[in-house]
Coordinates of C-alpha atoms and ligand atoms in Angstrom, one line a residue:
X907 CA 215.6 -95.4 57.2
X908 CA 212.5 -97.4 57.6
X909 CA 212.7 -101.2 57.6
X910 CA 210.6 -102.9 55.0
X911 CA 206.9 -103.3 55.5
X912 CA 205.6 -106.5 56.5
X913 CA 203.1 -108.3 54.0
X914 CA 199.3 -108.2 55.6
X915 CA 199.7 -112.0 56.4
X916 CA 202.8 -112.2 58.3
X917 CA 202.6 -108.8 60.0
X918 CA 200.1 -110.4 62.8
X919 CA 202.3 -112.9 63.6
X920 CA 205.1 -110.8 64.1
X921 CA 202.9 -108.4 66.5
X922 CA 202.4 -111.6 68.6
X923 CA 206.2 -112.6 68.5
X924 CA 206.7 -108.8 70.2
X925 CA 204.1 -109.0 72.4
X926 CA 205.1 -112.5 73.7
X927 CA 208.7 -112.1 73.9
X928 CA 209.1 -108.5 75.5
X929 CA 212.5 -106.7 75.6
X930 CA 214.2 -109.6 73.3
X931 CA 215.2 -107.4 70.5
X932 CA 217.7 -109.0 68.8
X933 CA 215.4 -112.2 68.6
X934 CA 212.6 -109.6 67.1
X935 CA 215.4 -108.6 64.6
X936 CA 216.1 -111.7 63.1
X937 CA 212.5 -112.9 63.4
X938 CA 211.6 -109.8 61.1
X939 CA 214.5 -110.7 58.5
X940 CA 213.1 -113.8 58.0
X941 CA 209.1 -112.6 58.0
X942 CA 209.7 -110.0 55.4
X943 CA 211.0 -112.7 52.4
X944 CA 207.8 -115.2 53.3
X945 CA 204.4 -113.3 52.3
X946 CA 205.0 -114.7 49.2
X947 CA 205.5 -118.2 50.2
X948 CA 202.3 -118.0 51.8
X949 CA 200.6 -117.5 48.7
X950 CA 202.0 -120.3 46.8
X951 CA 201.7 -122.5 49.8
X952 CA 198.3 -121.9 51.6
X953 CA 199.0 -125.1 53.5
X954 CA 201.4 -123.3 55.5
X955 CA 199.0 -120.9 56.4
X956 CA 196.2 -123.0 57.2
X957 CA 198.7 -125.2 59.9
X958 CA 200.4 -122.1 61.4
X959 CA 203.5 -123.1 60.5
X960 CA 205.4 -119.6 60.6
X961 CA 203.7 -119.3 64.0
X962 CA 205.3 -122.5 65.3
X963 CA 208.3 -121.9 63.8
X964 CA 209.1 -118.9 65.8
X965 CA 208.0 -120.7 69.1
X966 CA 211.1 -122.4 70.1
X967 CA 210.3 -126.2 71.2
X968 CA 212.0 -126.0 74.6
X969 CA 214.0 -123.5 76.4
X970 CA 216.4 -124.4 79.3
X971 CA 217.7 -121.3 81.7
X972 CA 220.2 -122.9 84.4
X973 CA 222.1 -121.6 87.2
X974 CA 225.6 -122.3 87.3
X975 CA 228.0 -122.3 90.1
X976 CA 231.6 -121.9 90.2
X977 CA 234.5 -121.1 92.2
X978 CA 237.6 -118.7 91.0
X979 CA 240.9 -119.3 91.8
X980 CA 240.6 -116.7 95.0
X981 CA 238.1 -119.6 96.2
X982 CA 235.2 -116.7 95.7
X983 CA 231.9 -118.4 94.6
X984 CA 230.5 -116.9 91.4
X985 CA 227.5 -117.5 89.6
X986 CA 226.4 -117.5 86.1
X987 CA 223.7 -118.2 84.0
X988 CA 223.1 -120.6 81.7
X989 CA 220.8 -121.3 78.4
X990 CA 220.2 -123.5 75.7
X991 CA 217.0 -123.0 73.4
X992 CA 215.9 -125.9 71.2
X993 CA 214.3 -124.3 68.5
X994 CA 213.1 -126.7 66.0
X995 CA 213.9 -130.8 65.3
X996 CA 211.7 -131.3 62.0
X997 CA 215.0 -131.9 59.8
X998 CA 217.1 -133.7 62.9
X999 CA 218.4 -133.0 66.3
X1000 CA 218.9 -129.7 67.5
X1001 CA 222.0 -128.1 66.6
X1002 CA 223.8 -125.3 67.1
X1003 CA 226.9 -123.5 69.2
X1004 CA 227.4 -122.4 72.8
X1005 CA 228.2 -118.8 73.4
X1006 CA 230.4 -117.5 76.6
X1007 CA 230.3 -113.6 76.4
X1008 CA 228.7 -111.2 78.9
X1009 CA 226.4 -110.0 76.7
X1010 CA 224.5 -112.9 76.3
X1011 CA 220.8 -113.1 77.7
X1012 CA 217.7 -114.8 76.5
X1013 CA 216.9 -112.8 73.4
X1014 CA 220.7 -113.2 71.9
X1015 CA 220.4 -116.9 72.1
X1016 CA 217.0 -117.2 70.8
X1017 CA 218.0 -114.6 67.8
X1018 CA 221.0 -117.3 67.7
X1019 CA 218.6 -120.6 67.5
X1020 CA 215.8 -119.1 65.1
X1021 CA 218.6 -118.4 62.7
X1022 CA 220.2 -121.6 62.7
X1023 CA 217.1 -123.5 62.1
X1024 CA 217.0 -121.9 58.4
X1025 CA 221.1 -122.2 58.1
X1026 CA 221.1 -126.2 59.2
X1027 CA 218.3 -126.2 56.1
X1028 CA 220.3 -124.8 53.9
X1029 CA 222.8 -126.9 54.5
X1030 CA 220.6 -130.1 53.3
X1031 CA 222.3 -132.2 56.2
X1032 CA 219.3 -133.8 58.8
X1033 CA 219.9 -131.6 61.7
X1034 CA 217.5 -129.2 63.4
X1035 CA 218.2 -125.9 65.0
X1036 CA 219.6 -124.7 68.7
X1037 CA 221.7 -122.7 70.2
X1038 CA 223.0 -122.3 73.8
X1039 CA 225.5 -120.3 76.2
X1040 CA 225.8 -118.2 79.0
X1041 CA 226.7 -114.9 80.2
X1042 CA 230.3 -116.1 81.8
X1043 CA 233.1 -113.9 80.5
X1044 CA 236.3 -116.2 79.5
X1045 CA 238.5 -113.3 79.4
X1046 CA 241.1 -112.9 81.6
X1047 CA 240.0 -116.2 83.4
X1048 CA 243.3 -118.9 83.7
X1049 CA 242.7 -122.2 82.2
X1050 CA 241.6 -123.5 85.5
X1051 CA 239.1 -121.2 86.0
X1052 CA 237.7 -121.9 82.4
X1053 CA 237.8 -125.8 83.2
X1054 CA 235.7 -125.5 86.7
X1055 CA 233.4 -123.5 84.4
X1056 CA 232.8 -125.6 81.7
X1057 CA 232.5 -128.7 84.0
X1058 CA 229.8 -127.2 86.3
X1059 CA 227.7 -125.7 83.1
X1060 CA 227.9 -129.5 81.7
X1061 CA 226.5 -130.7 85.2
X1062 CA 223.3 -129.5 84.6
X1063 CA 223.3 -129.1 80.5
X1064 CA 224.2 -133.2 80.2
X1065 CA 220.9 -134.5 80.8
X1066 CA 219.3 -132.2 77.9
X1067 CA 221.4 -133.0 75.3
X1068 CA 222.9 -136.6 73.3
X1069 CA 223.7 -137.4 70.1
X1070 CA 220.5 -138.3 69.0
X1071 CA 218.8 -134.9 70.7
X1072 CA 220.9 -132.2 71.0
X1073 CA 224.4 -131.4 69.6
X1074 CA 226.0 -128.1 70.8
X1075 CA 229.4 -127.1 69.5
X1076 CA 231.4 -123.7 69.6
X1077 CA 230.5 -120.2 69.0
X1078 CA 231.8 -116.5 70.7
X1079 CA 234.6 -117.4 73.5
X1080 CA 233.8 -121.4 73.2
X1081 CA 236.4 -123.3 71.0
X1082 CA 238.8 -126.7 71.1
X1083 CA 239.3 -126.2 74.8
X1084 CA 236.0 -125.4 76.4
X1085 CA 234.5 -128.6 73.9
X1086 CA 237.0 -130.7 75.6
X1087 CA 236.1 -129.6 79.0
X1088 CA 232.6 -130.5 78.1
X1089 CA 233.3 -133.3 76.6
X1090 CA 235.1 -134.8 79.4
X1091 CA 232.5 -134.0 82.1
X1092 CA 229.6 -135.3 80.1
X1093 CA 231.7 -138.4 79.5
X1094 CA 231.8 -138.9 83.5
X1095 CA 228.9 -137.9 84.1
X1096 CA 227.0 -140.1 82.1
X1097 CA 229.8 -143.1 81.5
X1098 CA 229.0 -143.0 77.9
X1099 CA 232.1 -142.4 75.4
X1100 CA 229.4 -140.4 72.9
X1101 CA 231.4 -139.0 70.6
X1102 CA 228.3 -137.6 68.6
X1103 CA 227.0 -135.4 71.5
X1104 CA 229.4 -132.4 70.6
X1105 CA 231.2 -131.2 67.6
X1106 CA 234.8 -129.1 67.2
X1107 CA 236.3 -131.6 69.6
X1108 CA 240.1 -132.2 69.3
X1109 CA 241.4 -134.4 66.4
X1110 CA 242.7 -137.2 69.1
X1111 CA 239.5 -137.7 70.5
X1112 CA 236.5 -137.8 67.7
X1113 CA 237.2 -134.5 66.3
X1114 CA 236.6 -133.8 62.6
X1115 CA 239.9 -132.1 60.3
X1116 CA 238.4 -129.0 58.6
X1117 CA 236.2 -128.1 61.2
X1118 CA 238.6 -125.8 62.9
X1119 CA 238.7 -123.7 59.5
X1120 CA 235.0 -124.4 58.5
X1121 CA 233.2 -121.7 59.1
X1122 CA 235.8 -118.8 57.8
X1123 CA 236.8 -120.9 54.7
X1124 CA 233.0 -121.9 53.8
X1125 CA 232.0 -117.8 54.1
X1126 CA 235.2 -117.4 51.8
X1127 CA 234.2 -120.4 49.0
X1128 CA 230.4 -118.4 49.4
X1129 CA 231.8 -115.3 48.5
X1130 CA 233.7 -116.8 45.7
X1131 CA 230.5 -117.9 44.2
X1132 CA 228.7 -114.6 44.6
X1133 CA 232.0 -113.4 42.6
X1134 CA 231.6 -115.5 40.0
X1135 CA 227.7 -115.1 39.5
X1136 CA 228.9 -111.4 38.6
X1137 CA 231.9 -112.6 36.5
X1138 CA 234.5 -111.6 39.2
X1139 CA 236.8 -113.4 41.5
X1140 CA 238.8 -112.8 44.6
X1141 CA 242.3 -112.4 42.7
X1142 CA 244.1 -108.9 43.6
X1143 CA 241.0 -107.7 45.1
X1144 CA 241.4 -105.9 48.9
X1145 CA 239.2 -107.4 51.5
X1146 CA 238.8 -106.4 55.1
X1147 CA 237.5 -108.8 57.5
X1148 CA 236.4 -107.6 61.3
X1149 CA 237.3 -110.0 64.4
X1150 CA 240.3 -112.1 64.8
X1151 CA 238.8 -114.8 66.5
X1152 CA 238.1 -118.3 65.1
X1153 CA 235.9 -117.3 61.7
X1154 CA 238.2 -114.1 60.9
X1155 CA 241.7 -115.9 61.1
X1156 CA 240.3 -119.0 58.4
X1157 CA 238.3 -116.4 56.6
X1158 CA 241.8 -114.2 56.0
X1159 CA 243.4 -117.4 55.5
X1160 CA 241.2 -118.8 52.5
X1161 CA 241.1 -115.4 51.1
X1162 CA 244.7 -115.2 50.7
X1163 CA 244.6 -118.9 49.5
X1164 CA 242.3 -117.6 46.6
X1165 CA 244.3 -114.6 45.7
X1166 CA 242.7 -112.0 47.5
X1167 CA 244.4 -109.4 50.1
X1168 CA 243.0 -109.0 53.5
X1169 CA 244.6 -105.3 54.7
X1170 CA 242.8 -104.9 58.0
X1171 CA 240.9 -107.2 61.1
X1172 CA 240.1 -105.9 64.5
X1173 CA 238.8 -107.0 68.2
X1174 CA 236.4 -105.0 70.4
X1175 CA 239.1 -102.5 71.6
X1176 CA 240.5 -101.5 67.8
X1177 CA 241.6 -102.4 64.6
X1178 CA 244.5 -103.4 62.7
X1179 CA 245.4 -102.0 59.3
X1180 CA 248.5 -103.1 57.2
X1181 CA 248.6 -101.9 53.5
X1182 CA 250.6 -104.7 52.2
X1183 CA 248.6 -107.2 53.5
X1184 CA 248.1 -109.2 56.8
X1185 CA 250.5 -111.4 58.1
X1186 CA 248.4 -114.5 59.4
X1187 CA 250.9 -116.6 61.3
X1188 CA 251.3 -113.5 63.6
X1189 CA 247.8 -113.4 64.1
X1190 CA 247.8 -117.2 64.7
X1191 CA 250.3 -117.1 67.0
X1192 CA 249.0 -114.0 69.3
X1193 CA 245.5 -115.0 69.2
X1194 CA 245.7 -118.9 69.1
X1195 CA 248.5 -119.6 70.8
X1196 CA 249.3 -117.0 73.4
X1197 CA 245.8 -115.8 73.7
X1198 CA 247.0 -111.9 73.4
X1199 CA 245.1 -108.7 72.4
X1200 CA 245.3 -107.9 68.6
X1201 CA 247.3 -104.6 69.5
X1202 CA 250.1 -106.3 69.5
X1203 CA 250.6 -106.6 66.2
X1204 CA 252.3 -103.5 65.6
X1205 CA 254.9 -104.8 68.1
X1206 CA 256.3 -106.8 65.5
X1207 CA 255.1 -105.0 62.1
X1208 CA 256.7 -101.2 62.5
X1209 CA 254.5 -100.2 59.2
X1210 CA 251.0 -101.5 60.5
X1211 CA 248.9 -98.9 62.1
X1212 CA 246.8 -100.5 65.6
X1213 CA 243.6 -97.6 65.3
X1214 CA 242.0 -97.6 68.8
X1215 CA 238.4 -98.0 69.1
X1216 CA 239.0 -97.6 65.3
X1217 CA 236.0 -98.6 62.8
X1218 CA 237.1 -101.2 60.2
X1219 CA 234.4 -100.3 57.7
X1220 CA 236.0 -96.7 57.2
X1221 CA 239.2 -98.7 55.5
X1222 CA 238.6 -99.0 51.6
X1223 CA 238.1 -102.6 50.3
X1224 CA 236.3 -104.6 47.6
X1225 CA 235.3 -107.3 49.3
X1226 CA 234.0 -106.7 53.2
X1227 CA 233.5 -109.9 55.5
X1228 CA 232.1 -109.1 58.9
X1229 CA 233.3 -111.9 60.9
X1230 CA 232.7 -110.7 64.6
X1231 CA 229.5 -110.2 66.2
X1232 CA 225.9 -108.9 65.7
X1233 CA 224.8 -105.5 64.3
X1234 CA 228.2 -104.6 63.7
X1235 CA 227.8 -102.8 60.6
X1236 CA 225.1 -100.5 60.7
X1237 CA 223.4 -97.8 58.0
X1238 CA 226.4 -95.3 57.8
X1239 CA 228.8 -98.0 57.8
X1240 CA 227.3 -99.6 54.8
X1241 CA 227.2 -96.7 53.2
X1242 CA 230.5 -95.9 53.5
X1243 CA 231.4 -99.3 52.3
X1244 CA 229.6 -99.0 49.1
X1245 CA 231.1 -95.6 48.4
X1246 CA 234.5 -96.6 48.9
X1247 CA 233.8 -98.9 46.0
X1248 CA 233.3 -102.6 48.3
X1249 CA 231.1 -104.9 45.6
X1250 CA 231.1 -108.0 48.1
X1251 CA 230.0 -108.6 51.6
X1252 CA 230.3 -112.2 53.1
X1253 CA 229.0 -112.5 56.8
X1254 CA 231.0 -114.9 58.8
X1255 CA 229.3 -113.6 61.6
X1256 CA 225.6 -114.0 62.7
X1257 CA 223.6 -111.1 62.0
X1258 CA 226.8 -108.7 61.6
X1259 CA 224.1 -105.9 59.3
X1260 CA 221.4 -104.0 60.8
X1261 CA 218.5 -103.9 58.8
X1262 CA 219.2 -100.6 57.5
X1263 CA 222.8 -101.5 56.4
X1264 CA 221.2 -104.7 54.8
X1265 CA 218.6 -102.2 53.0
X1266 CA 221.9 -100.0 51.8
X1267 CA 223.6 -103.1 50.5
X1268 CA 220.4 -104.5 48.7
X1269 CA 219.6 -101.0 47.3
X1270 CA 223.2 -101.1 45.8
X1271 CA 222.8 -104.3 44.4
X1272 CA 225.9 -105.3 45.8
X1273 CA 226.7 -109.2 46.1
X1274 CA 225.6 -109.7 49.6
X1275 CA 225.9 -112.9 51.3
X1276 CA 223.6 -113.2 54.6
X1277 CA 225.2 -115.1 57.8
X1278 CA 222.7 -117.7 57.6
X1279 CA 223.9 -119.0 54.4
X1280 CA 227.4 -117.6 54.2
X1281 CA 228.8 -119.0 57.3
X1282 CA 226.6 -122.5 57.2
X1283 CA 230.0 -124.3 56.4
X1284 CA 230.6 -124.1 60.3
X1285 CA 227.4 -126.3 61.1
X1286 CA 227.8 -128.5 58.3
X1287 CA 231.2 -129.4 58.7
X1288 CA 229.8 -130.4 62.4
X1289 CA 227.5 -132.4 60.7
X1290 CA 230.3 -134.1 58.9
X1291 CA 231.7 -134.4 62.4
X1292 CA 228.8 -136.5 63.3
X1293 CA 229.0 -138.3 60.1
X1294 CA 232.4 -139.8 61.0
X1295 CA 231.5 -140.5 64.2
X1296 CA 228.5 -142.4 63.4
X1297 CA 230.6 -145.0 61.8
X1298 CA 233.5 -144.5 63.9
X1299 CA 235.7 -142.8 61.0
X1300 CA 238.1 -140.3 60.1
X1301 CA 238.2 -138.6 56.8
X1302 CA 241.6 -137.1 55.5
X1303 CA 241.9 -132.7 55.4
X1304 CA 241.5 -132.5 51.5
X1305 CA 238.4 -134.8 51.4
X1306 CA 236.5 -133.0 54.1
X1307 CA 237.5 -129.5 52.5
X1308 CA 236.2 -130.8 49.0
X1309 CA 232.9 -132.2 50.6
X1310 CA 232.5 -128.2 52.5
X1311 CA 233.5 -126.7 49.3
X1312 CA 230.4 -128.8 47.4
X1313 CA 228.3 -128.1 50.1
X1314 CA 228.6 -124.2 50.0
X1315 CA 228.4 -124.2 46.1
X1316 CA 225.2 -125.9 46.7
X1317 CA 223.7 -123.6 49.3
X1318 CA 224.8 -120.7 46.9
X1319 CA 223.0 -121.9 44.0
X1320 CA 219.8 -122.9 45.7
X1321 CA 219.7 -119.4 47.1
X1322 CA 220.3 -118.3 43.7
X1323 CA 217.7 -120.1 41.9
X1324 CA 215.1 -119.4 44.9
X1325 CA 215.7 -115.8 44.3
X1326 CA 215.4 -115.6 40.4
X1327 CA 212.1 -117.8 41.3
X1328 CA 210.6 -115.2 43.5
X1329 CA 210.9 -112.7 41.1
X1330 CA 214.7 -111.1 43.1
X1331 CA 217.4 -112.3 41.0
X1332 CA 220.7 -111.5 43.1
X1333 CA 218.9 -111.3 46.2
X1334 CA 220.5 -113.6 48.4
X1335 CA 218.3 -112.5 51.6
X1336 CA 215.0 -113.5 49.8
X1337 CA 217.0 -117.0 48.6
X1338 CA 218.2 -118.1 52.1
X1339 CA 215.1 -117.2 54.1
X1340 CA 212.9 -118.7 51.5
X1341 CA 215.1 -121.9 50.8
X1342 CA 215.5 -122.3 54.4
X1343 CA 212.1 -122.3 55.4
X1344 CA 210.5 -124.2 52.8
X1345 CA 211.9 -127.1 53.6
X1346 CA 211.8 -127.1 57.3
X1347 CA 207.6 -126.3 56.7
X1348 CA 207.2 -129.5 54.3
X1349 CA 208.9 -131.4 57.3
X1350 CA 207.0 -130.1 59.9
X1351 CA 203.6 -130.2 57.7
X1352 CA 204.6 -134.0 57.2
X1353 CA 205.0 -134.6 61.2
X1354 CA 201.3 -133.5 61.9
X1355 CA 200.5 -130.7 64.9
X1356 CA 203.2 -131.2 67.2
Ligands
NDP1679 P1 235.3 -115.9 68.5 O1 235.1 -115.9 70.2 O2 236.8 -116.9 68.5 O3 236.1 -114.8 68.1 C1 235.0 -113.4 68.2 C2 236.1 -112.1 67.8 O4 235.3 -111.2 67.7 C3 237.0 -111.9 68.3 O5 237.9 -111.2 67.8 C4 236.1 -110.5 69.1 O6 237.0 -110.0 70.1 C5 235.0 -110.0 68.4 N1 234.0 -109.5 69.0 C6 233.1 -110.3 69.9 N2 232.3 -109.7 70.5 C7 232.9 -108.4 70.2 C8 231.6 -107.2 70.2 N3 230.8 -107.3 70.9 N4 232.6 -106.0 69.8 C9 233.3 -106.0 68.7 N5 234.0 -107.5 68.3 C10 233.7 -108.2 69.3 O7 234.1 -116.3 67.7 P2 233.9 -116.9 66.4 O8 235.0 -116.6 65.8 O9 233.9 -118.6 67.0 O10 232.3 -116.2 66.1 C11 233.0 -115.2 65.5 C12 231.2 -114.8 64.6 O11 230.8 -116.1 63.8 C13 230.0 -115.1 65.7 O12 228.9 -113.8 65.5 C14 229.3 -116.5 65.9 O13 228.5 -116.6 65.8 C15 229.7 -116.8 64.5 N6 229.8 -118.1 64.0 C16 230.9 -118.5 64.5 C17 230.5 -120.0 64.2 C18 231.9 -120.6 64.5 O14 231.8 -122.2 63.8 N7 232.5 -120.4 65.3 C19 229.7 -120.7 62.8 C20 228.7 -119.6 62.6 C21 229.1 -118.2 62.8 P3 237.3 -109.8 71.5 O15 238.0 -110.7 71.6 O16 237.7 -108.3 71.6 O17 235.8 -110.5 72.1

């Protein structure tokens, strides 16, 4: 299946991105996906073209790459590579997570940082876009090794971040434990208790209630809105959620609260299928407390199935929520989902659907919520954490969750209305790309050529 053609006005910009960033295929994919929506915007706003706003948005303001040396438990020296890409600060300090995974290289961090600009804009909060991480693999590492790695990582990163400059958070491989070690090292090096420098902190030292749940809950609220727009609800819907990490767990939790039934989840080794509905307490115990693999689930439920190297998208469902990683749904998977009766896809993960897959969903006219809109609840709640830190306050769970829900409802309405305005009703890809872009573009125009 051939990708959508780019508008004449944006094709040269894309060609220049390819030329300047060789080999960074995920970054190319993320840029192309946004540029596909922007042709009509340049017609309405010739000032963006004149001021080369798109060209400037595609070039990060700053890219930092550094060595991270550390010692493992056997006393061996290990070397990893650290990254922080500060992409765009038109709307506020750079904001975006840190990913620790062996697949990390500059192209992954740039794709994530680029998406983050538009996602953060959609939240309506004053935050710019950035992303970082390392090719460090936390799997199988002891707690002490994780701490030594995080301390070494922060020993370089600290000079580039700050509550008014750049505020990292978690992502794949970086949860509350890692944020804690990095915050401790930042505090030690700078001699400042600057709570707003990192988000996703523990509740006892400046974290926000609901931050842990926020991405999964937010993505589910977004899908709920898409279903409502079609006169439907989660009630009785069969759902599948890929991954079994932070986003997946709290997606499963909120789907259940809203009346849906999750029958499958996964990790990078295999899939769990449990027809009578997943046992969420067990998943939390295995993944959050004991840090075990998802295959152990079947030791506790004999009626559940573990499919080694299985493909979760072959399991029939009405709602699919990819919550693991990029490009996990290809064109064929998307066709299988549609054929099996899927009516809504909400992306908890970043860019989990390939361009071919996106095309299948849009052509089938199912409700498809792209990650930059659907999973914005995580960063939005990080911005709420920053607000609480700035006024040395802490809000209740219910109050914070209500705010998150309002933000997701607003993002949905914005995407829905913009898709209509640009003649593509029901197309949340167009709505999210244009809605996210215009606010950043207007701020960049206002700031002059910087
Ligand atoms: P976690 O590290 O908590 O969990 C990731 C899950 O995805 C694990 O089950 C992991 O399995 C699986 N996974 C990771 N890489 C692969 C792979 N290459 N193939 C198959 N499965 C894989 O991360 P999060 O839940 O935080 O993040 C999941 C996704 O959500 C990412 O795309 C992230 O960018 C996105 N996201 C996260 C936000 C957050 O607040 N945490 C905010 C917005 C988006 P295994 O253990 O086998 O590796």
